[in-house]
XYZ file of C-alpha atoms in Angstrom:
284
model
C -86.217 -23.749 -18.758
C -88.791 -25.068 -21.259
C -89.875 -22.559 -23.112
C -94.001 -22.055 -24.593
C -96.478 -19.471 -25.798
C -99.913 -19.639 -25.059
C -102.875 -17.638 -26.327
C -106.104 -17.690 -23.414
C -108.863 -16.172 -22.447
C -111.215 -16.241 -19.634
C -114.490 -17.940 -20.487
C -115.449 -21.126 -21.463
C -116.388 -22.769 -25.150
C -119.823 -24.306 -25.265
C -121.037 -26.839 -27.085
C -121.331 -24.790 -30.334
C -118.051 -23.062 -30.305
C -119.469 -19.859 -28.929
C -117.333 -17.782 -26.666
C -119.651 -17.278 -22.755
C -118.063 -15.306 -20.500
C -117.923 -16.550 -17.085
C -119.779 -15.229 -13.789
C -117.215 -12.337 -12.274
C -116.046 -13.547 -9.311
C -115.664 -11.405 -6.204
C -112.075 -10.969 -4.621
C -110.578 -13.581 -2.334
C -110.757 -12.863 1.435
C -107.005 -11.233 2.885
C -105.236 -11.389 5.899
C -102.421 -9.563 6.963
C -98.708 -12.541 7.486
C -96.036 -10.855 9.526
C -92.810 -11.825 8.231
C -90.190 -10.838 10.255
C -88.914 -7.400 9.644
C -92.133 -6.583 7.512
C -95.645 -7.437 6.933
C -97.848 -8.574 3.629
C -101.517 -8.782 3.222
C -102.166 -12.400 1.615
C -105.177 -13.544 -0.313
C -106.498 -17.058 -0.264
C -108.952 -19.280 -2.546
C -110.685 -21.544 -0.568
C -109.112 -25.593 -1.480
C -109.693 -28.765 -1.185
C -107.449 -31.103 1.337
C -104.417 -32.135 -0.576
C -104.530 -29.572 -3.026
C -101.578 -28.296 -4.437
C -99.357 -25.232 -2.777
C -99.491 -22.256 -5.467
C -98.010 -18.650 -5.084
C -99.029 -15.724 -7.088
C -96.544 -12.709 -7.770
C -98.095 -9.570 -9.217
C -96.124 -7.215 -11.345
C -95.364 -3.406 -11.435
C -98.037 -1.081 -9.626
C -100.394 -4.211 -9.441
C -101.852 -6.108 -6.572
C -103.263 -9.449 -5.479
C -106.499 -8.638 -7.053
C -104.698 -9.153 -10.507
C -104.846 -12.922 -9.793
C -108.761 -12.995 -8.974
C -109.910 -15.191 -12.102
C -106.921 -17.499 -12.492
C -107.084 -18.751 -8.444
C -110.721 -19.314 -9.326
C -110.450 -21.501 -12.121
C -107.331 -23.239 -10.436
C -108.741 -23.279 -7.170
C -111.031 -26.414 -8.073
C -110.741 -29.050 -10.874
C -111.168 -28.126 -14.390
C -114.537 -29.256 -16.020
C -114.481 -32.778 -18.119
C -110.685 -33.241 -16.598
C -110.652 -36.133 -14.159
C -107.450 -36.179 -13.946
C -106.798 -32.562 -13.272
C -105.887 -31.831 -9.455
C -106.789 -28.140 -7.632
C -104.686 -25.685 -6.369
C -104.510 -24.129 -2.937
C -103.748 -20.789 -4.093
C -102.661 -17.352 -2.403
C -101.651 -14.432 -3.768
C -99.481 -12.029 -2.112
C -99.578 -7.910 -2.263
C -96.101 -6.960 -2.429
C -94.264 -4.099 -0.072
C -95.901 -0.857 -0.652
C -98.941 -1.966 -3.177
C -102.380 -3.248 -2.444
C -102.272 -3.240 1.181
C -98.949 -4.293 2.328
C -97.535 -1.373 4.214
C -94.088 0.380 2.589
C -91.044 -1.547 3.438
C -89.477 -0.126 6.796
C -85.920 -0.377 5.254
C -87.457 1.340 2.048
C -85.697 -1.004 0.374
C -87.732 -1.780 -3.399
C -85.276 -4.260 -4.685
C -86.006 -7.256 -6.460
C -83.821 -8.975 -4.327
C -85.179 -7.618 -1.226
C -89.044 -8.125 -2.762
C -87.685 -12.250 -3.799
C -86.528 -12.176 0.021
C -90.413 -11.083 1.224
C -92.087 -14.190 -1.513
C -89.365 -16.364 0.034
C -90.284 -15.633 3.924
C -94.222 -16.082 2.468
C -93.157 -19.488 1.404
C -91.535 -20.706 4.311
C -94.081 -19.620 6.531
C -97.059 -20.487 4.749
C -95.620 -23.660 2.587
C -95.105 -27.460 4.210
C -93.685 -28.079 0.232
C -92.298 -26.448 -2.685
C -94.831 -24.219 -4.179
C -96.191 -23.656 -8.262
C -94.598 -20.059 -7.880
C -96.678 -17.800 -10.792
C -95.420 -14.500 -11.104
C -96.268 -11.566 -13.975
C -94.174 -8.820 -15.180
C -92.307 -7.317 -12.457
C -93.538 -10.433 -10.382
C -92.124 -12.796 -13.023
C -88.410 -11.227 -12.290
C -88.806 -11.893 -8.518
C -90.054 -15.558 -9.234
C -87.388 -16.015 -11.874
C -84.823 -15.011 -9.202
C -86.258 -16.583 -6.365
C -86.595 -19.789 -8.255
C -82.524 -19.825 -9.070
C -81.735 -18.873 -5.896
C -84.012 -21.309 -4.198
C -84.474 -24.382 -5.696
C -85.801 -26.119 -2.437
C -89.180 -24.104 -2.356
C -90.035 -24.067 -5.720
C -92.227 -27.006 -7.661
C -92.914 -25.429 -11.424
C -92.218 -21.451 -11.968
C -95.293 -20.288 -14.208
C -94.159 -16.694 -15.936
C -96.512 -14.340 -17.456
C -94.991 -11.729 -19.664
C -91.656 -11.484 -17.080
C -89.847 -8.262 -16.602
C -86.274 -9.619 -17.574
C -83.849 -7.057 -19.100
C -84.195 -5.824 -22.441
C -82.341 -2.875 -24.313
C -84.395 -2.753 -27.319
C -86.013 0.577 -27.585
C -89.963 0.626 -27.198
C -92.109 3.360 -26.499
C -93.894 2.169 -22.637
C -90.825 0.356 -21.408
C -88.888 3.667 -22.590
C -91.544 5.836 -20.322
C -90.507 3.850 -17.532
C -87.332 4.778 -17.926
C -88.062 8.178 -17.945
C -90.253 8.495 -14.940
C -87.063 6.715 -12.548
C -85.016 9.949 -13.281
C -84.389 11.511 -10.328
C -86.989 14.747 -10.109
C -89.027 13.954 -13.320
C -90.517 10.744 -11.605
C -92.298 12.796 -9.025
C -93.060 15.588 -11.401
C -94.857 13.025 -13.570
C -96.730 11.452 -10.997
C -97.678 14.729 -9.604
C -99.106 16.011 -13.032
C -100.251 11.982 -13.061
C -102.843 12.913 -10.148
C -104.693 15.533 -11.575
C -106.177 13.500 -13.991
C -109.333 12.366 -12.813
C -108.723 8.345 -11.245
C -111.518 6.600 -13.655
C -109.185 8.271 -16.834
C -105.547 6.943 -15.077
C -107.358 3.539 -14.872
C -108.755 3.623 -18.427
C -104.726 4.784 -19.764
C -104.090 1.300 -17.222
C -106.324 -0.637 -19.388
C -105.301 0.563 -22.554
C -101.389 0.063 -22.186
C -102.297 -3.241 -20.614
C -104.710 -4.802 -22.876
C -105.034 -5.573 -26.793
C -109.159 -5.201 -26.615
C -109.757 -3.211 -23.238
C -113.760 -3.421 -23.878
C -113.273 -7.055 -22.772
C -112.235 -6.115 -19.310
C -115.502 -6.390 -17.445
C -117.253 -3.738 -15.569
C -116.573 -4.915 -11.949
C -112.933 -5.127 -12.555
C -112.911 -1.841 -13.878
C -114.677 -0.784 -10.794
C -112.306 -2.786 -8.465
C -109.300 -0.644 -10.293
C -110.940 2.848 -10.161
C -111.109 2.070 -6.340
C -107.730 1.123 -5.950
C -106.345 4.481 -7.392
C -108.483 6.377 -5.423
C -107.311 4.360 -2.396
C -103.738 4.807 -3.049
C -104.278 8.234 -3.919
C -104.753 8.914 -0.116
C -101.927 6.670 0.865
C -98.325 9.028 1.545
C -95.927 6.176 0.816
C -98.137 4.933 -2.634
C -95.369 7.376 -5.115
C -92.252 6.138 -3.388
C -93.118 2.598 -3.920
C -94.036 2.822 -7.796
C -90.841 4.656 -8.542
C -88.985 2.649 -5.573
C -89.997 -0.323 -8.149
C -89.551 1.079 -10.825
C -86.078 2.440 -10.549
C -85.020 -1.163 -9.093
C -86.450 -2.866 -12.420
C -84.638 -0.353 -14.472
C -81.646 -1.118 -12.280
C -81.642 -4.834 -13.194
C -80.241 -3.910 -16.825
C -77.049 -3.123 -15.508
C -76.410 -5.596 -13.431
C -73.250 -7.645 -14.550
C -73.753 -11.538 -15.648
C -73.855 -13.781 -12.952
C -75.806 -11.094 -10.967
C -78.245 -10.642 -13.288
C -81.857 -11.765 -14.127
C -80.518 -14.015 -17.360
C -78.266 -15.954 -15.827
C -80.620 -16.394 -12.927
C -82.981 -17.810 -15.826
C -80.538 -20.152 -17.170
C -80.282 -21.473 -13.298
C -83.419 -22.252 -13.191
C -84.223 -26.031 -12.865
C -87.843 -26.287 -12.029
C -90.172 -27.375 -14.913
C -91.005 -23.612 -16.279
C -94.055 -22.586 -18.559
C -93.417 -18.918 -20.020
C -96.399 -17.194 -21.493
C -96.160 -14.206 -23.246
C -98.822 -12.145 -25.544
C -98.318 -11.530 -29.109
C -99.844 -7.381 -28.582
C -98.122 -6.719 -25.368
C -96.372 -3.385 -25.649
C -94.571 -3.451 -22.226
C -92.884 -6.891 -22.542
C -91.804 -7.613 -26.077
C -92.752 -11.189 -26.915
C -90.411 -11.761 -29.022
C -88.148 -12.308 -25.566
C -89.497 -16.011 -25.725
């Protein structure tokens, strides 16, 4: 795997140095893919002919919306770049979150979840893909990407969920909340706060400066907890997830998400933030 850290941001650099945010762009039209045994809503940035098959994995209690800004810029050629070719790029809600429905099986597995993004590709795909996946996402690309070779052009990871028994405070909550009992206790006492608060706690375990998250996606996130809120199967896929992450760490080497990592022979750009307090970034 090659190996980098990047710093970004969303915006562009005029002229003068100056940092201009860019217009928010609205989500990406979704349609529901039925994939054999189960069924994921998809969303898809408009492309040009020719343009290049991408897949976006979202992480832990996330959705497709997640990807909104990145498909944008990707989704056409980058400003004063001639050479720089466009994406086609979808983004996927896993089993349980956005608005894919619960697996039937109620199986939460990262295996089972790297089965779902590998049906996605072979249904929607005529050529490996650039497979881009993000925390919990990045551990189903990682092992989707050792396991499947054929389907799989670069791997892009963002801050992936790969085992780590260092003790920090949020990846130590996690922990916690997949005991059996005090998960559901938590996410009870969880639901009583009002759902602009749980998003602004979202924001501020997610983001070094959360005053640069912009108003519409704050928006867009208050009215996804409210929407899960009403949903019955929205608690049993967090801590389905959750407890299968957690379950990773045991399992024994050539099972597990490192050696998948060190099987992994497409060209691989790892990204991880220097203030992220759920994945240490000192795992690159």
């Amino acid at each position: 795997m090659t190996n980098q850290i990047l710093s970004a941001q969303t915006g562009d650099s005029g002229s003068d140095g100056q940092f201009r945010r860019r217009a928010t762009v609205a989500p990406w039209p979704g349609e529901f893919v039925s994939l054999a045994d189960t069924e994921v809503f998809v969303r898809t940035a408009p492309a040009a002919p020719g343009a290049a098959p991408t897949v976006f994995v979202h992480g832990l209690g996330g959705s497709a919306l997640n990807w909104t800004d990145l498909m944008d810029l990707l989704s056409k050629p980058a400003p004063g770049h001639r050479a720089s070719k466009p994406f086609a790029c979808q983004a996927l809600d896993l089993p349980g979150f956005g608005f894919s429905p619960a697996p039937a099986d109620g199986d939460y597995s990262v295996d089972a979840r790297a089965a779902v993004v590998t049906a996605l590709i072979e249904n929607r795909a005529s050529e490996p893909v650039h497979l881009v996946g993000n925390s919990l996402g990045g551990a189903i690309c990682t092992r989707l990407a050792a396991r499947r070779p054929d389907l799989v052009a670069t791997l892009t990871l963002v801050s992936p969920a790969l085992p780590d028994l260092r003790p920090r405070l949020l990846p130590l909550r996690l922990a916690v909340v997949t005991v059996p009992g005090v998960g559901r206790w938590l996410l009870k006492r969880l639901q009583q706060v009002p759902p602009a608060r749980r998003a602004e706690m979202t924001f501020n375990d997610l983001f070094a400066d959360p005053s640069l998250v912009e108003p519409e996606r704050r928006h867009e996130v208050i009215s996804e907890v409210i929407r899960r809120d009403g949903l019955v199967y929205a608690g049993d896929a967090l801590l389905g997830s959750a407890r299968a992450l957690v379950a990773e760490y045991t399992r024994p080497g050539p099972g597990s998400l490192w050696h998948d990592a060190t099987s992994v022979t497409a060209p691989t750009l790892v990204i991880y933030g220097s203030h992220d307090r759920l994945v240490d970034p000192s795992l690159a």
